[in-house]
Short mmCIF file of C-alpha atoms in Angstrom, two decimals:
data_model
loop_
_atom_site.label_atom_id
_atom_site.label_comp_id
_atom_site.label_asym_id
_atom_site.label_seq_id
_atom_site.Cartn_x
_atom_site.Cartn_y
_atom_site.Cartn_z
CA MET Q 70 -30.58 -14.51 0.70
CA GLY Q 71 -27.12 -13.99 1.89
CA ILE Q 72 -25.27 -11.21 3.61
CA ILE Q 73 -22.28 -9.65 2.09
CA LYS Q 74 -20.08 -7.50 4.45
CA LEU Q 75 -17.97 -4.81 2.89
CA ASP Q 76 -16.22 -1.61 3.64
CA VAL Q 77 -16.61 1.73 1.83
CA ALA Q 78 -14.81 5.07 2.20
CA SER Q 79 -17.53 7.43 3.60
CA SER Q 80 -15.42 10.38 2.42
CA CYS Q 81 -15.36 9.30 -1.23
CA SER Q 82 -17.80 11.14 -3.52
CA SER Q 83 -17.82 8.32 -5.88
CA PRO Q 84 -20.61 5.83 -5.63
CA LEU Q 85 -18.19 2.81 -6.02
CA LEU Q 86 -18.13 0.35 -3.42
CA PHE Q 87 -14.89 -0.88 -1.85
CA PRO Q 88 -14.92 -4.61 -0.63
CA THR Q 89 -12.32 -5.70 1.95
CA ALA Q 90 -11.87 -8.18 4.47
CA SER Q 91 -10.81 -5.79 7.39
CA ARG Q 92 -11.06 -6.96 10.99
CA LEU Q 93 -14.30 -5.10 12.18
CA PRO Q 94 -14.29 -3.89 15.70
CA HIS Q 95 -16.96 -5.55 18.07
CA LYS Q 96 -18.90 -2.31 18.93
CA SER Q 97 -22.22 -0.74 18.20
CA LEU Q 98 -22.34 1.05 14.75
CA SER Q 99 -24.70 3.94 14.00
CA PHE Q 100 -27.01 3.78 11.04
CA VAL Q 101 -26.20 6.21 8.35
CA SER Q 102 -28.19 5.44 5.30
CA THR Q 103 -29.50 2.94 2.79
CA LEU Q 104 -28.26 3.15 -0.86
CA SER Q 105 -30.41 1.93 -3.85
CA PRO Q 106 -28.96 -0.42 -6.34
CA SER Q 107 -26.61 1.39 -8.74
CA LYS Q 108 -25.15 0.59 -11.94
CA HIS Q 109 -21.62 1.66 -10.62
CA SER Q 110 -21.73 -0.71 -7.74
CA PRO Q 111 -19.63 -3.94 -8.25
CA PHE Q 112 -22.82 -5.74 -7.08
CA PRO Q 113 -25.50 -4.38 -9.36
CA GLY Q 114 -28.97 -5.07 -7.92
CA CYS Q 115 -27.88 -4.93 -4.36
CA GLN Q 116 -29.69 -2.77 -1.66
CA ILE Q 117 -26.94 -1.47 0.58
CA GLU Q 118 -27.21 -0.43 4.06
CA VAL Q 119 -24.33 1.78 5.30
CA ARG Q 120 -23.22 2.12 8.97
CA ARG Q 121 -20.32 4.32 9.89
CA ARG Q 122 -17.46 2.82 12.15
CA GLY Q 123 -14.69 4.43 13.85
CA ARG Q 124 -12.58 7.65 13.22
CA SER Q 125 -10.90 5.78 10.35
CA GLY Q 126 -13.69 7.03 7.98
CA LEU Q 127 -14.56 3.63 6.90
CA SER Q 128 -18.18 2.18 7.04
CA LYS Q 129 -19.62 -1.19 7.29
CA ILE Q 130 -22.47 -2.22 4.82
CA TYR Q 131 -24.83 -4.91 4.25
CA CYS Q 132 -25.71 -6.14 0.78
CA SER Q 133 -29.07 -8.17 0.55
CA THR Q 134 -28.67 -10.44 -2.35
CA ASN Q 135 -28.26 -14.04 -3.32
CA ALA Q 136 -24.51 -14.67 -2.61
CA ALA Q 137 -24.36 -17.58 -5.23
CA GLN Q 138 -25.12 -14.90 -8.00
CA LEU Q 139 -21.76 -13.10 -7.16
CA ASN Q 140 -18.56 -13.93 -9.16
CA GLU Q 141 -16.20 -14.21 -6.37
CA THR Q 142 -13.30 -14.97 -8.48
CA SER Q 143 -13.68 -11.28 -10.11
CA LEU Q 144 -12.99 -9.80 -6.68
CA ALA Q 145 -10.02 -11.95 -5.82
CA VAL Q 146 -6.44 -11.40 -6.80
CA LYS Q 147 -5.17 -14.30 -8.94
CA GLU Q 148 -2.36 -16.45 -8.02
CA LYS Q 149 1.09 -15.30 -9.73
CA SER Q 150 -0.52 -12.02 -10.84
CA VAL Q 151 1.34 -9.54 -9.02
CA SER Q 152 4.68 -7.96 -9.65
CA VAL Q 153 6.41 -6.42 -6.51
CA ILE Q 154 8.71 -3.53 -6.90
CA LEU Q 155 11.16 -3.62 -3.84
CA LEU Q 156 12.89 -0.13 -3.56
CA ALA Q 157 16.23 -0.82 -1.96
CA GLY Q 158 18.41 1.84 -3.55
CA GLY Q 159 18.34 4.68 -1.00
CA LYS Q 160 21.29 6.12 0.80
CA GLY Q 161 19.74 6.22 4.18
CA LYS Q 162 21.66 9.33 5.39
CA ARG Q 163 19.89 9.90 8.41
CA MET Q 164 20.81 6.68 9.92
CA GLY Q 165 24.49 7.74 9.98
CA ALA Q 166 25.86 4.39 9.18
CA SER Q 167 28.54 3.04 6.95
CA MET Q 168 26.04 1.39 4.50
CA PRO Q 169 22.41 2.05 3.43
CA LYS Q 170 19.89 1.60 6.23
CA GLN Q 171 18.05 -1.18 4.38
CA TYR Q 172 21.14 -3.35 4.55
CA LEU Q 173 21.90 -2.95 8.25
CA PRO Q 174 21.26 -6.16 10.46
CA LEU Q 175 17.99 -6.34 12.26
CA LEU Q 176 18.34 -9.38 14.66
CA GLY Q 177 20.90 -10.76 12.31
CA GLN Q 178 19.18 -10.35 9.00
CA PRO Q 179 19.49 -7.29 6.55
CA ILE Q 180 16.37 -5.07 6.89
CA ALA Q 181 15.67 -5.46 3.27
CA LEU Q 182 15.38 -9.20 3.39
CA TYR Q 183 12.33 -9.21 5.77
CA SER Q 184 9.78 -7.84 3.32
CA PHE Q 185 11.49 -9.64 0.43
CA TYR Q 186 10.79 -12.96 2.27
CA THR Q 187 7.26 -11.83 3.09
CA PHE Q 188 6.42 -11.07 -0.45
CA SER Q 189 8.06 -14.26 -1.63
CA ARG Q 190 5.92 -16.54 0.49
CA MET Q 191 2.67 -15.12 -1.02
CA SER Q 192 0.62 -17.20 -3.62
CA GLU Q 193 -0.37 -13.84 -5.49
CA VAL Q 194 3.24 -12.88 -6.19
CA LYS Q 195 4.94 -13.99 -9.55
CA GLU Q 196 8.05 -11.81 -9.25
CA ILE Q 197 10.07 -9.51 -7.18
CA VAL Q 198 11.83 -6.71 -9.05
CA VAL Q 199 14.61 -5.30 -6.74
CA VAL Q 200 15.79 -1.75 -7.48
CA CYS Q 201 19.10 -1.51 -5.82
CA ASP Q 202 22.83 -0.59 -6.56
CA PRO Q 203 24.59 -3.52 -8.15
CA SER Q 204 27.05 -3.64 -5.32
CA TYR Q 205 24.21 -4.87 -3.08
CA GLN Q 206 22.50 -7.28 -5.57
CA ASP Q 207 24.37 -10.33 -3.91
CA VAL Q 208 22.25 -9.79 -0.73
CA PHE Q 209 19.25 -10.86 -2.79
CA GLU Q 210 21.08 -13.25 -5.01
CA ASP Q 211 22.04 -15.20 -2.13
CA ALA Q 212 18.58 -15.24 -0.56
CA LYS Q 213 16.68 -16.26 -3.78
CA GLU Q 214 17.79 -19.73 -3.57
CA ASN Q 215 15.22 -20.08 -0.78
CA ILE Q 216 12.23 -18.72 -2.55
CA LEU Q 217 9.95 -19.92 -5.34
CA VAL Q 218 9.41 -16.49 -7.23
CA ASP Q 219 11.16 -14.79 -9.81
CA VAL Q 220 13.84 -12.20 -8.93
CA LYS Q 221 14.93 -9.33 -11.28
CA PHE Q 222 17.01 -6.37 -10.75
CA ALA Q 223 16.73 -2.79 -11.75
CA LEU Q 224 18.90 0.31 -11.27
CA PRO Q 225 18.00 2.98 -8.96
CA GLY Q 226 17.30 6.49 -10.21
CA LYS Q 227 18.03 10.00 -8.82
CA GLU Q 228 14.76 10.39 -7.29
CA ARG Q 229 12.09 7.71 -5.79
CA GLN Q 230 9.82 8.07 -8.73
CA ASP Q 231 12.81 7.48 -11.10
CA SER Q 232 13.38 4.18 -9.31
CA VAL Q 233 9.81 3.29 -9.59
CA TYR Q 234 9.90 4.00 -13.22
CA SER Q 235 13.10 1.98 -13.53
CA GLY Q 236 11.59 -1.02 -11.78
CA LEU Q 237 8.35 -0.80 -13.88
CA GLN Q 238 10.36 -1.24 -16.91
CA ALA Q 239 11.30 -4.82 -15.76
CA VAL Q 240 7.82 -5.83 -14.67
CA ASP Q 241 6.36 -8.85 -16.53
CA LEU Q 242 3.75 -7.36 -19.13
CA SER Q 243 1.22 -10.08 -18.07
CA SER Q 244 1.14 -8.80 -14.42
CA GLU Q 245 -2.28 -7.55 -13.25
CA LEU Q 246 -0.98 -5.42 -10.40
CA VAL Q 247 2.12 -3.61 -9.33
CA CYS Q 248 2.91 -3.63 -5.82
CA ILE Q 249 5.47 -1.02 -4.65
CA HIS Q 250 7.24 -1.36 -1.38
CA ASP Q 251 10.03 0.46 0.58
CA SER Q 252 12.50 -2.10 1.77
CA ALA Q 253 13.06 -0.02 4.85
CA ARG Q 254 9.65 -1.12 6.02
CA PRO Q 255 10.49 -4.66 7.36
CA LEU Q 256 7.57 -5.44 9.47
CA VAL Q 257 4.61 -5.15 6.85
CA SER Q 258 2.20 -8.15 7.63
CA THR Q 259 1.02 -10.54 5.06
CA GLU Q 260 -2.55 -9.78 6.09
CA ASP Q 261 -2.11 -6.13 5.48
CA ILE Q 262 -0.54 -6.80 1.99
CA GLU Q 263 -3.29 -9.13 1.02
CA GLN Q 264 -5.82 -6.50 1.84
CA VAL Q 265 -4.40 -3.73 -0.01
CA LEU Q 266 -3.94 -6.06 -2.86
CA LYS Q 267 -7.56 -6.69 -2.99
CA ASP Q 268 -8.40 -3.09 -2.55
CA GLY Q 269 -6.00 -2.03 -5.43
CA TRP Q 270 -7.55 -4.73 -7.73
CA LEU Q 271 -11.04 -3.53 -7.06
CA ASN Q 272 -10.10 0.27 -7.27
CA GLY Q 273 -7.12 0.47 -9.63
CA ALA Q 274 -5.00 2.10 -7.00
CA ALA Q 275 -4.70 1.59 -3.24
CA VAL Q 276 -2.31 2.36 -0.47
CA LEU Q 277 -1.79 1.28 3.07
CA GLY Q 278 -2.11 3.95 5.73
CA VAL Q 279 -2.95 4.76 9.31
CA PRO Q 280 -4.95 7.54 10.82
CA VAL Q 281 -2.85 10.27 12.21
CA LYS Q 282 -2.60 10.24 15.96
CA ALA Q 283 -0.83 13.63 16.76
CA THR Q 284 -2.29 17.01 16.39
CA ILE Q 285 -1.02 18.59 13.16
CA LYS Q 286 -0.29 22.34 12.71
CA GLU Q 287 0.41 24.28 9.56
CA ALA Q 288 2.91 26.91 9.83
CA ASN Q 289 4.29 29.72 7.84
CA SER Q 290 7.81 30.47 6.73
CA GLU Q 291 8.48 32.20 10.22
CA SER Q 292 7.43 29.11 12.24
CA PHE Q 293 4.15 30.79 13.36
CA VAL Q 294 0.96 28.62 13.43
CA VAL Q 295 -1.34 29.31 10.51
CA ARG Q 296 -3.93 26.79 11.43
CA THR Q 297 -4.78 23.41 13.23
CA LEU Q 298 -5.73 20.65 10.63
CA ASP Q 299 -8.36 18.36 11.37
CA ARG Q 300 -6.75 15.07 12.01
CA LYS Q 301 -9.93 13.10 11.51
CA THR Q 302 -9.19 13.68 7.80
CA LEU Q 303 -5.54 12.98 7.88
CA TRP Q 304 -3.76 9.70 7.22
CA GLU Q 305 -0.10 8.75 7.27
CA MET Q 306 0.85 6.92 4.25
CA GLN Q 307 2.76 3.64 4.23
CA THR Q 308 3.78 0.98 1.66
CA PRO Q 309 2.95 -1.36 -0.17
CA GLN Q 310 1.23 0.97 -2.62
CA VAL Q 311 -0.71 -1.02 -5.16
CA ILE Q 312 -1.53 0.09 -8.77
CA LYS Q 313 -2.62 -1.53 -11.85
CA PRO Q 314 0.19 -1.47 -14.33
CA GLU Q 315 -1.73 0.32 -17.29
CA LEU Q 316 -2.76 3.00 -14.90
CA LEU Q 317 0.78 3.43 -13.51
CA ARG Q 318 2.29 3.70 -17.02
CA LYS Q 319 -0.34 6.28 -17.97
CA GLY Q 320 0.43 8.20 -14.77
CA PHE Q 321 4.15 8.07 -15.57
CA GLU Q 322 3.39 9.53 -19.04
CA LEU Q 323 1.95 12.53 -17.62
CA VAL Q 324 4.43 12.91 -14.84
CA ASN Q 325 7.36 12.85 -17.26
CA ARG Q 326 5.66 14.99 -19.98
CA GLU Q 327 4.85 17.76 -17.29
CA CYS Q 328 8.08 17.21 -15.25
CA LEU Q 329 6.16 16.65 -11.89
CA GLU Q 330 7.74 15.47 -8.86
CA VAL Q 331 5.92 13.08 -6.59
CA THR Q 332 6.91 11.86 -3.25
CA ASP Q 333 4.92 8.73 -3.08
CA ASP Q 334 3.61 6.19 -5.82
CA VAL Q 335 -0.14 6.74 -5.81
CA SER Q 336 0.44 10.52 -6.20
CA ILE Q 337 1.44 9.41 -9.87
CA VAL Q 338 -2.17 8.31 -10.47
CA GLU Q 339 -3.47 11.21 -8.45
CA HIS Q 340 -2.40 13.43 -11.29
CA LEU Q 341 -4.77 11.46 -13.40
CA LYS Q 342 -7.69 12.41 -11.17
CA HIS Q 343 -8.15 8.71 -10.50
CA PRO Q 344 -9.29 7.82 -7.05
CA VAL Q 345 -7.00 6.29 -4.59
CA PHE Q 346 -8.33 3.98 -1.74
CA ILE Q 347 -6.59 3.88 1.74
CA THR Q 348 -6.50 0.58 3.20
CA GLU Q 349 -6.23 0.70 6.95
CA GLY Q 350 -2.94 -0.67 7.91
CA SER Q 351 -0.87 -1.24 11.01
CA TYR Q 352 1.20 1.18 13.41
CA THR Q 353 3.84 -1.55 13.45
CA ASN Q 354 4.68 -1.12 9.80
CA ILE Q 355 7.30 1.49 10.64
CA LYS Q 356 10.03 2.87 8.25
CA VAL Q 357 13.42 2.30 9.80
CA THR Q 358 15.24 5.61 9.03
CA THR Q 359 16.90 6.30 12.39
CA PRO Q 360 18.73 4.38 15.11
CA ASP Q 361 15.59 4.74 17.37
CA ASP Q 362 13.51 3.12 14.59
CA LEU Q 363 16.00 0.25 14.48
CA LEU Q 364 15.69 -0.34 18.26
CA LEU Q 365 11.77 -0.14 18.02
CA ALA Q 366 11.88 -2.62 15.23
CA GLU Q 367 13.91 -4.95 17.25
CA ARG Q 368 11.46 -4.71 20.13
CA ILE Q 369 8.43 -5.27 17.90
CA LEU Q 370 10.01 -8.39 16.41
CA ASN Q 371 10.70 -9.75 19.95
CA LEU Q 372 7.04 -9.17 21.13
#
């Protein structure tokens, strides 16, 4: 009998399980419950023991089964099966610079190229679709000589969702996952990308996020506090956001038909009532939008 360690979202009402390879803290875990085998589980016939861990809302589970019976290849993201949509068309007005923030130098290299190179080194990635103004294509054209994945270009739209849709039109039809990333997040780690890809593959949609640290209050139009929100249930969303292409296309059909506005990518599939899994990421995966962010990114890189 083997032991299979997985994580599940304890807040999720669905009986689906969400296997990950997250780094688990070395501390005691309180027992929650034992789940009977379920036809909805990716491991039918398993008896599942669930133990809650941390304020992140994730749980550690043990599945008693013959590990040899599991088809591990069905859980893995295949090589050359992922299309990355790298959003690099923003104006970056808050930075107050003469060029969009994603092209400012960070320790001598344009910000956008950090994640561009990170994705290009991953075996799962088959292509990177860069959504950018044509005047900045040369930044990536010059860099693609050093990488082994295909590079395509798409024009940015008026809003973020328009840029994502534009990039989606260039995605290879054989791709099994679409991975959308904001090029203004240069410090995303390979480990976090690999994890959100796995969770996206298993669940159809997944997004990197971190638990909110600060106290969040809801206010009215006159700036008076309405209520204090429970931060244990609040997550700050990051990128990459990973979605199966057929699900993303279906979501866009709905969004475009009903003229909906969305501020992040997984919101598109949320409108389909499809569950979105949150993969716990890293606080260092910051978005560089102000001069202070740029200084912080430099300090993190120099650690």
